[in-house]
Tab-separated table of C-alpha atoms and ligand atoms in Angstrom:
chain	number	residue	atom	x	y	z
A	1500	MET	CA	-11.459	30.211	-3.399
A	1501	SER	CA	-13.092	28.248	-6.207
A	1502	LYS	CA	-13.769	24.559	-5.792
A	1503	VAL	CA	-13.754	22.096	-8.679
A	1504	ASP	CA	-16.886	19.945	-8.816
A	1505	ALA	CA	-15.719	16.375	-9.309
A	1506	SER	CA	-19.080	14.657	-9.738
A	1507	GLY	CA	-19.409	12.260	-12.627
A	1508	TRP	CA	-15.735	12.254	-13.651
A	1509	SER	CA	-13.814	9.149	-14.624
A	1510	PHE	CA	-10.798	7.857	-12.658
A	1511	GLU	CA	-8.173	9.576	-14.839
A	1512	THR	CA	-9.936	12.938	-14.596
A	1513	LEU	CA	-10.413	12.665	-10.835
A	1514	ALA	CA	-6.690	11.816	-10.513
A	1515	VAL	CA	-5.650	15.186	-11.943
A	1516	ARG	CA	-8.588	17.373	-10.891
A	1517	ALA	CA	-10.394	16.153	-7.753
A	1518	GLY	CA	-10.105	18.172	-4.565
A	1519	GLN	CA	-8.373	21.214	-6.042
A	1520	GLU	CA	-9.336	24.499	-4.457
A	1521	ARG	CA	-7.742	27.514	-6.144
A	1522	SER	CA	-6.680	30.523	-4.135
A	1523	GLN	CA	-7.241	34.142	-5.181
A	1524	PHE	CA	-4.043	33.860	-7.294
A	1525	GLY	CA	-5.630	31.356	-9.679
A	1526	GLU	CA	-2.649	28.974	-9.622
A	1527	HIS	CA	-2.951	26.093	-12.119
A	1528	SER	CA	-0.916	23.541	-10.150
A	1529	GLU	CA	-2.137	22.881	-6.603
A	1530	ALA	CA	-0.745	25.304	-4.012
A	1531	LEU	CA	1.647	24.049	-1.356
A	1532	TYR	CA	0.673	25.649	1.946
A	1533	LEU	CA	3.788	25.376	4.092
A	1534	THR	CA	2.267	26.743	7.245
A	1535	SER	CA	1.815	25.173	10.653
A	1536	SER	CA	-0.837	27.612	11.890
A	1537	PHE	CA	-3.641	29.770	10.483
A	1538	VAL	CA	-4.608	33.359	11.331
A	1539	PHE	CA	-8.103	34.106	12.662
A	1540	GLU	CA	-9.943	37.355	11.974
A	1541	ASN	CA	-10.692	37.862	15.636
A	1542	ALA	CA	-10.912	36.066	18.980
A	1543	ALA	CA	-14.515	35.007	18.351
A	1544	GLN	CA	-13.504	33.272	15.123
A	1545	ALA	CA	-10.628	31.511	16.898
A	1546	ALA	CA	-13.093	30.232	19.501
A	1547	ALA	CA	-15.592	29.117	16.827
A	1548	ARG	CA	-12.890	27.296	14.852
A	1549	PHE	CA	-11.592	25.545	17.962
A	1550	SER	CA	-15.036	24.426	19.059
A	1551	GLY	CA	-15.832	23.190	15.548
A	1552	GLU	CA	-18.817	25.575	15.211
A	1553	GLU	CA	-17.112	27.169	12.199
A	1554	PRO	CA	-15.346	24.949	9.657
A	1555	GLY	CA	-11.794	25.933	8.707
A	1556	ASN	CA	-8.154	25.373	9.442
A	1557	VAL	CA	-6.783	25.799	12.949
A	1558	TYR	CA	-3.378	24.144	13.188
A	1559	ALA	CA	-1.599	21.809	10.778
A	1560	ARG	CA	-1.625	18.835	13.171
A	1561	PHE	CA	-5.402	18.918	12.542
A	1562	THR	CA	-5.741	20.090	8.945
A	1563	ASN	CA	-3.823	21.881	6.197
A	1564	PRO	CA	-5.304	22.841	2.783
A	1565	THR	CA	-2.676	20.905	0.774
A	1566	VAL	CA	-3.243	17.788	2.886
A	1567	THR	CA	-7.004	18.252	2.510
A	1568	THR	CA	-6.676	18.374	-1.291
A	1569	MET	CA	-4.639	15.163	-1.292
A	1570	GLN	CA	-7.183	13.467	1.000
A	1571	GLU	CA	-10.106	14.497	-1.204
A	1572	ARG	CA	-8.357	13.309	-4.355
A	1573	LEU	CA	-7.457	9.916	-2.894
A	1574	ALA	CA	-10.984	9.510	-1.455
A	1575	ALA	CA	-12.388	10.199	-4.935
A	1576	LEU	CA	-10.065	7.595	-6.478
A	1577	GLU	CA	-10.936	4.926	-3.876
A	1578	GLY	CA	-14.649	5.738	-4.148
A	1579	ALA	CA	-14.563	6.590	-0.426
A	1580	GLU	CA	-16.687	9.062	1.432
A	1581	ALA	CA	-13.598	10.387	3.230
A	1582	CYS	CA	-9.856	9.959	3.667
A	1583	VAL	CA	-7.423	10.821	6.450
A	1584	ALA	CA	-3.762	11.213	5.497
A	1585	THR	CA	-1.012	10.070	7.856
A	1586	ALA	CA	2.763	10.494	8.127
A	1587	THR	CA	3.518	6.941	6.902
A	1588	GLY	CA	1.715	3.754	5.969
A	1589	MET	CA	2.464	2.315	9.416
A	1590	ALA	CA	0.971	5.450	11.010
A	1591	ALA	CA	-2.209	4.757	9.010
A	1592	ILE	CA	-2.393	1.206	10.381
A	1593	LEU	CA	-1.586	2.235	13.968
A	1594	SER	CA	-4.068	5.147	13.862
A	1595	THR	CA	-6.833	2.851	12.598
A	1596	VAL	CA	-6.276	0.393	15.436
A	1597	MET	CA	-5.979	3.107	18.092
A	1598	ALA	CA	-9.104	4.865	16.836
A	1599	LEU	CA	-11.379	1.863	16.437
A	1600	MET	CA	-10.254	-0.702	19.019
A	1601	LYS	CA	-10.056	-1.086	22.756
A	1602	SER	CA	-8.398	-3.451	25.175
A	1603	GLY	CA	-9.943	-6.929	25.090
A	1604	GLU	CA	-10.733	-6.792	21.365
A	1605	HIS	CA	-9.232	-8.982	18.682
A	1606	ILE	CA	-7.832	-8.772	15.134
A	1607	VAL	CA	-7.845	-11.539	12.520
A	1608	ALA	CA	-4.997	-10.902	10.089
A	1609	SER	CA	-3.535	-12.737	7.167
A	1610	ARG	CA	-0.060	-14.115	7.926
A	1611	SER	CA	1.043	-12.681	4.562
A	1612	ILE	CA	1.136	-9.044	5.611
A	1613	PHE	CA	3.979	-6.541	5.722
A	1614	GLY	CA	6.614	-7.404	8.368
A	1615	ALA	CA	6.177	-4.205	10.404
A	1616	THR	CA	2.396	-4.744	10.479
A	1617	GLN	CA	3.037	-8.279	11.773
A	1618	GLN	CA	5.334	-6.869	14.463
A	1619	LEU	CA	2.777	-4.225	15.452
A	1620	PHE	CA	-0.078	-6.729	15.683
A	1621	GLY	CA	1.931	-9.623	17.119
A	1622	ASN	CA	4.364	-7.927	19.520
A	1623	ILE	CA	3.194	-4.404	20.380
A	1624	LEU	CA	-0.621	-4.445	20.495
A	1625	PRO	CA	-0.799	-7.414	22.965
A	1626	ARG	CA	0.838	-5.102	25.555
A	1627	PHE	CA	-2.339	-2.984	25.285
A	1628	GLY	CA	-4.768	-5.915	25.460
A	1629	VAL	CA	-5.367	-6.279	21.709
A	1630	ASP	CA	-4.614	-9.777	20.399
A	1631	THR	CA	-4.240	-10.936	16.819
A	1632	SER	CA	-4.832	-14.355	15.283
A	1633	PHE	CA	-2.750	-14.796	12.147
A	1634	VAL	CA	-4.333	-16.924	9.432
A	1635	ASP	CA	-1.790	-19.055	7.584
A	1636	THR	CA	-3.960	-20.082	4.665
A	1637	GLY	CA	-5.563	-17.725	2.198
A	1638	THR	CA	-8.879	-19.562	2.420
A	1639	VAL	CA	-12.101	-17.933	3.528
A	1640	GLU	CA	-12.637	-20.881	5.951
A	1641	GLY	CA	-9.292	-20.112	7.611
A	1642	PHE	CA	-10.450	-16.558	8.357
A	1643	ARG	CA	-13.887	-17.696	9.508
A	1644	ALA	CA	-12.359	-20.215	11.927
A	1645	ALA	CA	-10.181	-17.507	13.515
A	1646	LEU	CA	-13.090	-15.175	14.344
A	1647	ARG	CA	-13.997	-14.571	17.996
A	1648	PRO	CA	-16.930	-12.701	19.534
A	1649	THR	CA	-14.424	-9.914	20.281
A	1650	THR	CA	-13.061	-9.655	16.706
A	1651	ARG	CA	-13.231	-6.031	15.590
A	1652	LEU	CA	-10.987	-6.012	12.498
A	1653	VAL	CA	-10.143	-8.486	9.740
A	1654	PHE	CA	-6.955	-7.235	8.073
A	1655	ILE	CA	-5.526	-8.314	4.702
A	1656	GLU	CA	-3.121	-7.233	1.967
A	1657	THR	CA	-3.854	-8.393	-1.550
A	1658	PRO	CA	-1.829	-9.371	-3.485
A	1659	SER	CA	0.553	-10.342	-0.700
A	1660	ASN	CA	4.231	-9.512	-0.599
A	1661	PRO	CA	6.460	-11.162	-1.861
A	1662	LEU	CA	4.518	-14.266	-3.030
A	1663	THR	CA	1.574	-12.378	-4.617
A	1664	GLU	CA	-1.118	-14.508	-2.977
A	1665	VAL	CA	-4.521	-13.037	-3.887
A	1666	PHE	CA	-7.320	-12.806	-1.298
A	1667	ASP	CA	-11.015	-12.650	-2.166
A	1668	ILE	CA	-12.076	-9.227	-0.847
A	1669	ALA	CA	-15.836	-9.691	-1.360
A	1670	ALA	CA	-15.857	-13.099	0.358
A	1671	LEU	CA	-13.756	-11.855	3.288
A	1672	ALA	CA	-15.971	-8.770	3.686
A	1673	ALA	CA	-18.930	-11.128	4.085
A	1674	VAL	CA	-17.001	-13.201	6.654
A	1675	ALA	CA	-15.987	-10.099	8.647
A	1676	HIS	CA	-19.489	-8.647	8.582
A	1677	SER	CA	-21.033	-11.945	9.712
A	1678	ALA	CA	-19.064	-11.483	12.956
A	1679	GLY	CA	-19.816	-7.764	13.277
A	1680	ALA	CA	-16.196	-6.954	12.348
A	1681	LEU	CA	-14.768	-4.529	9.781
A	1682	LEU	CA	-12.697	-5.622	6.776
A	1683	VAL	CA	-9.559	-3.502	6.390
A	1684	VAL	CA	-7.599	-3.887	3.139
A	1685	ASP	CA	-4.053	-2.606	2.706
A	1686	ASN	CA	-4.338	-1.609	-0.977
A	1687	CYS	CA	-0.695	-0.627	-1.321
A	1688	PHE	CA	0.207	-3.037	-4.143
A	1689	CYS	CA	-2.732	-2.498	-6.485
A	1690	THR	CA	-3.732	1.086	-5.638
A	1691	PRO	CA	-7.207	2.267	-6.672
A	1692	ALA	CA	-5.992	2.334	-10.283
A	1693	LEU	CA	-6.361	-1.480	-10.299
A	1694	GLN	CA	-8.472	-2.418	-7.281
A	1695	ARG	CA	-11.159	-0.594	-5.276
A	1696	PRO	CA	-11.785	-2.682	-2.148
A	1697	LEU	CA	-14.627	-0.476	-0.867
A	1698	GLU	CA	-16.694	-1.322	-3.966
A	1699	LEU	CA	-16.161	-5.008	-3.124
A	1700	GLY	CA	-17.478	-4.600	0.423
A	1701	ALA	CA	-14.375	-3.645	2.448
A	1702	ASP	CA	-14.914	-1.052	5.170
A	1703	LEU	CA	-11.530	0.678	5.184
A	1704	VAL	CA	-8.634	0.952	2.758
A	1705	ILE	CA	-5.131	1.572	4.058
A	1706	HIS	CA	-2.292	3.007	1.999
A	1707	SER	CA	1.397	3.353	2.303
A	1708	ALA	CA	1.447	6.388	-0.003
A	1709	THR	CA	5.232	5.967	0.110
A	1710	LYS	CA	4.772	3.328	-2.609
A	1711	TYR	CA	2.826	3.740	-5.877
A	1712	LEU	CA	0.795	6.810	-4.843
A	1713	ASP	CA	3.935	8.956	-4.775
A	1714	GLY	CA	5.375	6.503	-7.276
A	1715	GLN	CA	8.807	8.036	-7.503
A	1716	GLY	CA	10.418	7.086	-4.203
A	1717	ARG	CA	10.509	10.642	-2.843
A	1718	VAL	CA	8.460	10.863	0.342
A	1719	LEU	CA	6.779	8.847	3.089
A	1720	GLY	CA	3.041	9.029	3.602
A	1721	GLY	CA	-0.057	7.041	4.404
A	1722	ALA	CA	-3.828	7.186	4.313
A	1723	VAL	CA	-7.030	5.612	5.617
A	1724	CYS	CA	-10.112	5.779	3.345
A	1725	GLY	CA	-13.703	4.746	4.018
A	1726	ALA	CA	-17.011	5.888	5.458
A	1727	ARG	CA	-16.782	9.255	7.221
A	1728	ALA	CA	-18.124	7.766	10.463
A	1729	LEU	CA	-14.966	5.591	10.608
A	1730	THR	CA	-12.379	8.042	9.229
A	1731	GLU	CA	-13.688	10.696	11.618
A	1732	GLU	CA	-12.599	8.454	14.515
A	1733	VAL	CA	-9.157	8.052	12.898
A	1734	PHE	CA	-8.984	11.839	12.489
A	1735	LYS	CA	-9.800	12.396	16.188
A	1736	PHE	CA	-6.888	10.129	17.138
A	1737	LEU	CA	-4.572	11.788	14.609
A	1738	ARG	CA	-5.273	15.396	15.631
A	1739	THR	CA	-4.541	14.476	19.243
A	1740	ALA	CA	-1.682	11.997	18.876
A	1741	GLY	CA	-0.025	13.704	15.897
A	1742	PRO	CA	1.115	11.204	13.207
A	1743	THR	CA	0.009	13.769	10.620
A	1744	LEU	CA	1.174	14.023	7.000
A	1745	SER	CA	3.369	17.036	6.252
A	1746	PRO	CA	1.953	19.442	3.636
A	1747	PHE	CA	5.100	19.066	1.537
A	1748	ASN	CA	4.713	15.288	1.385
A	1749	ALA	CA	0.993	15.687	0.675
A	1750	TRP	CA	1.833	17.945	-2.281
A	1751	VAL	CA	4.344	15.446	-3.691
A	1752	ILE	CA	1.842	12.577	-3.325
A	1753	LEU	CA	-0.894	14.726	-4.883
A	1754	LYS	CA	1.246	15.230	-7.974
A	1755	GLY	CA	2.067	11.501	-7.938
A	1756	LEU	CA	-1.651	10.655	-8.044
A	1757	GLU	CA	-1.959	12.552	-11.330
A	1758	THR	CA	0.118	9.904	-13.137
A	1759	LEU	CA	-1.020	6.888	-11.082
A	1760	SER	CA	-3.211	5.316	-13.747
A	1761	VAL	CA	-0.649	5.501	-16.561
A	1762	ARG	CA	2.158	4.312	-14.291
A	1763	MET	CA	0.191	1.327	-12.959
A	1764	LYS	CA	-0.787	0.257	-16.462
A	1765	ALA	CA	2.752	0.608	-17.845
A	1766	GLN	CA	4.427	-1.038	-14.830
A	1767	SER	CA	1.901	-3.906	-14.883
A	1768	ALA	CA	2.524	-4.452	-18.608
A	1769	SER	CA	6.305	-4.595	-18.019
A	1770	ALA	CA	5.842	-6.925	-15.036
A	1771	LEU	CA	3.765	-9.310	-17.155
A	1772	GLN	CA	6.406	-9.312	-19.906
A	1773	LEU	CA	9.140	-10.023	-17.348
A	1774	ALA	CA	7.098	-12.725	-15.602
A	1775	GLN	CA	6.461	-14.503	-18.913
A	1776	TRP	CA	10.146	-14.297	-19.813
A	1777	LEU	CA	11.238	-15.561	-16.380
A	1778	GLU	CA	8.807	-18.493	-16.589
A	1779	ALA	CA	10.627	-19.663	-19.718
A	1780	GLN	CA	14.103	-19.599	-18.123
A	1781	PRO	CA	15.511	-23.038	-17.160
A	1782	GLN	CA	17.263	-21.616	-14.071
A	1783	VAL	CA	13.903	-20.434	-12.661
A	1784	ALA	CA	11.816	-22.994	-10.755
A	1785	ARG	CA	8.680	-20.881	-10.272
A	1786	VAL	CA	7.356	-17.379	-10.939
A	1787	TYR	CA	4.814	-15.732	-8.631
A	1788	TYR	CA	2.755	-13.161	-10.532
A	1789	PRO	CA	-1.073	-12.830	-10.531
A	1790	GLY	CA	-1.081	-11.884	-14.223
A	1791	LEU	CA	0.263	-15.318	-15.259
A	1792	ALA	CA	-2.241	-18.030	-16.179
A	1793	SER	CA	-0.155	-20.393	-13.987
A	1794	HIS	CA	-0.891	-18.317	-10.843
A	1795	PRO	CA	-3.267	-20.289	-8.564
A	1796	GLN	CA	-5.636	-17.311	-8.136
A	1797	HIS	CA	-5.231	-15.888	-11.646
A	1798	ALA	CA	-8.989	-15.780	-12.362
A	1799	LEU	CA	-9.756	-14.036	-9.045
A	1800	ALA	CA	-6.909	-11.566	-9.573
A	1801	MET	CA	-8.100	-10.653	-13.057
A	1802	ARG	CA	-11.630	-10.078	-11.732
A	1803	GLN	CA	-10.574	-8.114	-8.685
A	1804	GLN	CA	-7.654	-6.138	-10.165
A	1805	SER	CA	-9.165	-4.672	-13.342
A	1806	GLY	CA	-7.519	-7.355	-15.475
A	1807	LEU	CA	-3.959	-6.348	-14.522
A	1808	GLY	CA	-1.431	-8.188	-12.376
A	1809	GLY	CA	0.293	-5.204	-10.745
A	1810	ALA	CA	3.997	-4.422	-10.759
A	1811	LEU	CA	5.357	-6.797	-8.112
A	1812	LEU	CA	6.600	-10.300	-8.904
A	1813	SER	CA	8.882	-12.897	-7.362
A	1814	PHE	CA	10.702	-15.934	-8.677
A	1815	ASP	CA	12.417	-18.971	-7.191
A	1816	LEU	CA	15.844	-19.847	-8.528
A	1817	ARG	CA	16.819	-23.488	-8.653
A	1818	GLY	CA	19.542	-24.698	-6.297
A	1819	ALA	CA	20.658	-28.138	-5.120
A	1820	SER	CA	20.512	-26.931	-1.476
A	1821	PRO	CA	19.263	-23.804	0.343
A	1822	GLU	CA	22.903	-22.563	0.379
A	1823	ALA	CA	23.242	-23.085	-3.376
A	1824	ALA	CA	19.889	-21.370	-4.009
A	1825	ARG	CA	20.995	-18.416	-1.881
A	1826	ALA	CA	24.315	-18.169	-3.751
A	1827	ASN	CA	22.406	-18.202	-7.046
A	1828	ALA	CA	20.059	-15.437	-5.856
A	1829	SER	CA	23.029	-13.312	-4.717
A	1830	HIS	CA	24.757	-13.881	-8.052
A	1831	VAL	CA	21.723	-12.762	-10.081
A	1832	ILE	CA	21.157	-9.718	-7.835
A	1833	ASP	CA	24.831	-8.717	-7.785
A	1834	SER	CA	25.120	-9.056	-11.584
A	1835	THR	CA	22.488	-6.365	-12.219
A	1836	ARG	CA	23.506	-2.883	-13.345
A	1837	VAL	CA	20.132	-1.287	-14.026
A	1838	LEU	CA	18.072	-2.590	-11.076
A	1839	SER	CA	18.473	-0.986	-7.653
A	1840	ILE	CA	19.202	-3.185	-4.634
A	1841	ALA	CA	17.009	-1.279	-2.182
A	1842	THR	CA	14.208	-1.799	0.300
A	1843	ASN	CA	11.167	-0.189	-1.275
A	1844	LEU	CA	8.680	-0.791	-4.049
A	1845	GLY	CA	6.304	1.266	-6.109
A	1846	ASP	CA	9.049	3.419	-7.610
A	1847	THR	CA	9.622	4.226	-11.295
A	1848	LYS	CA	13.087	2.693	-10.747
A	1849	SER	CA	12.888	-1.118	-10.592
A	1850	ILE	CA	14.075	-2.655	-7.326
A	1851	VAL	CA	15.423	-6.161	-6.707
A	1852	THR	CA	15.527	-7.775	-3.249
A	1853	HIS	CA	16.302	-11.084	-1.553
A	1854	PRO	CA	13.392	-11.499	0.932
A	1855	ALA	CA	14.989	-14.363	2.952
A	1856	THR	CA	17.874	-12.143	4.098
A	1857	THR	CA	16.111	-8.747	4.183
A	1858	SER	CA	12.353	-8.321	4.801
A	1859	HIS	CA	12.062	-11.876	6.213
A	1860	GLY	CA	15.583	-12.059	7.675
A	1861	ARG	CA	14.373	-11.962	11.290
A	1862	LEU	CA	12.290	-15.151	10.883
A	1863	SER	CA	13.716	-18.558	11.748
A	1864	GLU	CA	14.421	-20.915	8.820
A	1865	ASP	CA	11.327	-22.948	9.839
A	1866	GLN	CA	9.111	-19.857	9.929
A	1867	ARG	CA	10.466	-18.812	6.540
A	1868	ARG	CA	9.794	-22.236	5.090
A	1869	ALA	CA	6.222	-22.128	6.484
A	1870	ALA	CA	5.785	-18.732	4.820
A	1871	GLY	CA	7.118	-20.111	1.515
A	1872	ILE	CA	10.129	-17.789	1.487
A	1873	GLY	CA	12.984	-19.888	0.131
A	1874	GLN	CA	16.660	-18.924	-0.096
A	1875	GLY	CA	16.382	-18.832	-3.889
A	1876	LEU	CA	13.488	-16.365	-3.898
A	1877	VAL	CA	14.115	-13.015	-5.622
A	1878	ARG	CA	11.552	-10.171	-5.584
A	1879	LEU	CA	11.234	-7.614	-8.372
A	1880	ALA	CA	9.302	-4.367	-7.943
A	1881	VAL	CA	9.015	-3.408	-11.584
A	1882	GLY	CA	9.402	0.247	-12.512
A	1883	LEU	CA	9.270	2.196	-15.740
A	1884	GLU	CA	12.539	1.242	-17.428
A	1885	HIS	CA	12.180	-0.495	-20.792
A	1886	PRO	CA	11.361	-4.149	-19.942
A	1887	LEU	CA	14.008	-5.407	-22.387
A	1888	ASP	CA	16.701	-3.531	-20.404
A	1889	VAL	CA	15.491	-5.253	-17.216
A	1890	ILE	CA	15.498	-8.625	-18.996
A	1891	ASP	CA	19.091	-8.018	-20.156
A	1892	ASP	CA	20.028	-7.046	-16.618
A	1893	LEU	CA	18.641	-10.304	-15.187
A	1894	LYS	CA	20.028	-12.356	-18.068
A	1895	ARG	CA	23.569	-11.317	-17.149
A	1896	GLY	CA	23.425	-13.287	-13.882
A	1897	LEU	CA	20.952	-15.974	-14.934
A	1898	SER	CA	22.858	-17.019	-18.044
A	1899	THR	CA	25.953	-17.849	-16.008
A	1900	LEU	CA	24.069	-20.109	-13.526
A	1901	ALA	CA	23.894	-23.852	-14.032
A	1902	SER	CA	20.297	-24.713	-14.959
B	2173	PLP	C1	1.942	-3.411	2.173
B	2173	PLP	C2	2.591	-2.369	3.016
B	2173	PLP	N1	1.863	-1.745	3.950
B	2173	PLP	C3	2.402	-0.798	4.743
B	2173	PLP	C4	3.722	-0.455	4.631
B	2173	PLP	C5	4.273	0.577	5.549
B	2173	PLP	O1	4.406	1.779	4.878
B	2173	PLP	P1	5.423	2.936	5.343
B	2173	PLP	O2	6.802	2.448	5.051
B	2173	PLP	O3	4.977	4.087	4.514
B	2173	PLP	O4	5.187	3.138	6.791
B	2173	PLP	C6	4.524	-1.057	3.661
B	2173	PLP	C7	5.947	-0.683	3.511
B	2173	PLP	O5	6.694	-1.308	2.812
B	2173	PLP	C8	3.943	-2.060	2.845
B	2173	PLP	O6	4.676	-2.706	1.916
């Protein structure tokens, strides 16, 4: 097997080349090893592989060459020493907590994190003696005030979903480290094509590879990237507990990574064009997009996200009452013909959703209001269609609303 040396390559080159190990057949595209187990030359080799004395594959719950290639490529893109792939993004988050925390320890998490992560931290982990304080403001002081002597992890997503609040990774890394805690950043929305949290001081990066890393809505996957001393602990949990990525999904994600940079640039450019157009529409009260000069953390976002806003934006439709705003949102969504009404993001196909009745539907109206999720809020995960077709699609519903 010949190994490609990735040292000194730029992001785009690493995205198509890093981690590839060719077999004796000299395949150009990465091989997909659909095998659950591996054959040993003799009993002594089996024993040496099991004990870890000899490196190599044993069983696909532990390692598989296709998964290893995907891990090495993503680690190279995040600038991480190592990466562990998982079955889903949620498996990455759960595995990190299970590997690094014990009963009696504490998490400080932004309130603006994915709903299932909130459920895991708020409702499931307390049963195992791990408590979470949710920080409602995006300020560094808010996070500092929530720290306890037992805090082990500070957990954020930036930009947040669906309101695109931007968190200062470098400042929060300093806050976490001052308390002896680790900063964990869910980098799902920016991906390493726009934002590399480890370079800004974060300790671990989490991915739902289901989103932009695959980029075409085909498979589920996840990953944890960071220093090997930390990912090794995640790996030990994974090989025992089993939320491992399938080789097929790893192969699909691997091929997705090859186009990550061009997709993120194109989708961000379309999102900016759409955000600017939406901001000029009289029926729209407010647009949430880090690439707009009107965004409260625009300067931070441009610094932290390689000058691009990402592909996710939201907008508030006007409405005389919450009921009227909700009816307006439904009308705009139901009038689309190009956009998909679906619950995902990070796909080449643009997706439109109504957060108040879907992702945030289980919250009370008061909780929703506190989170800033109004009934007129519409979220767009911008894909690769021509932006003018998406504008026409939104115009169909918007133009028939009273402004
Ligand atoms: C920011 C973020 N993190 C994690 C997840 C969970 O990922 P998965 O669905 O792959 O488990 C999601 C899913 O939407 C997400 O949006």
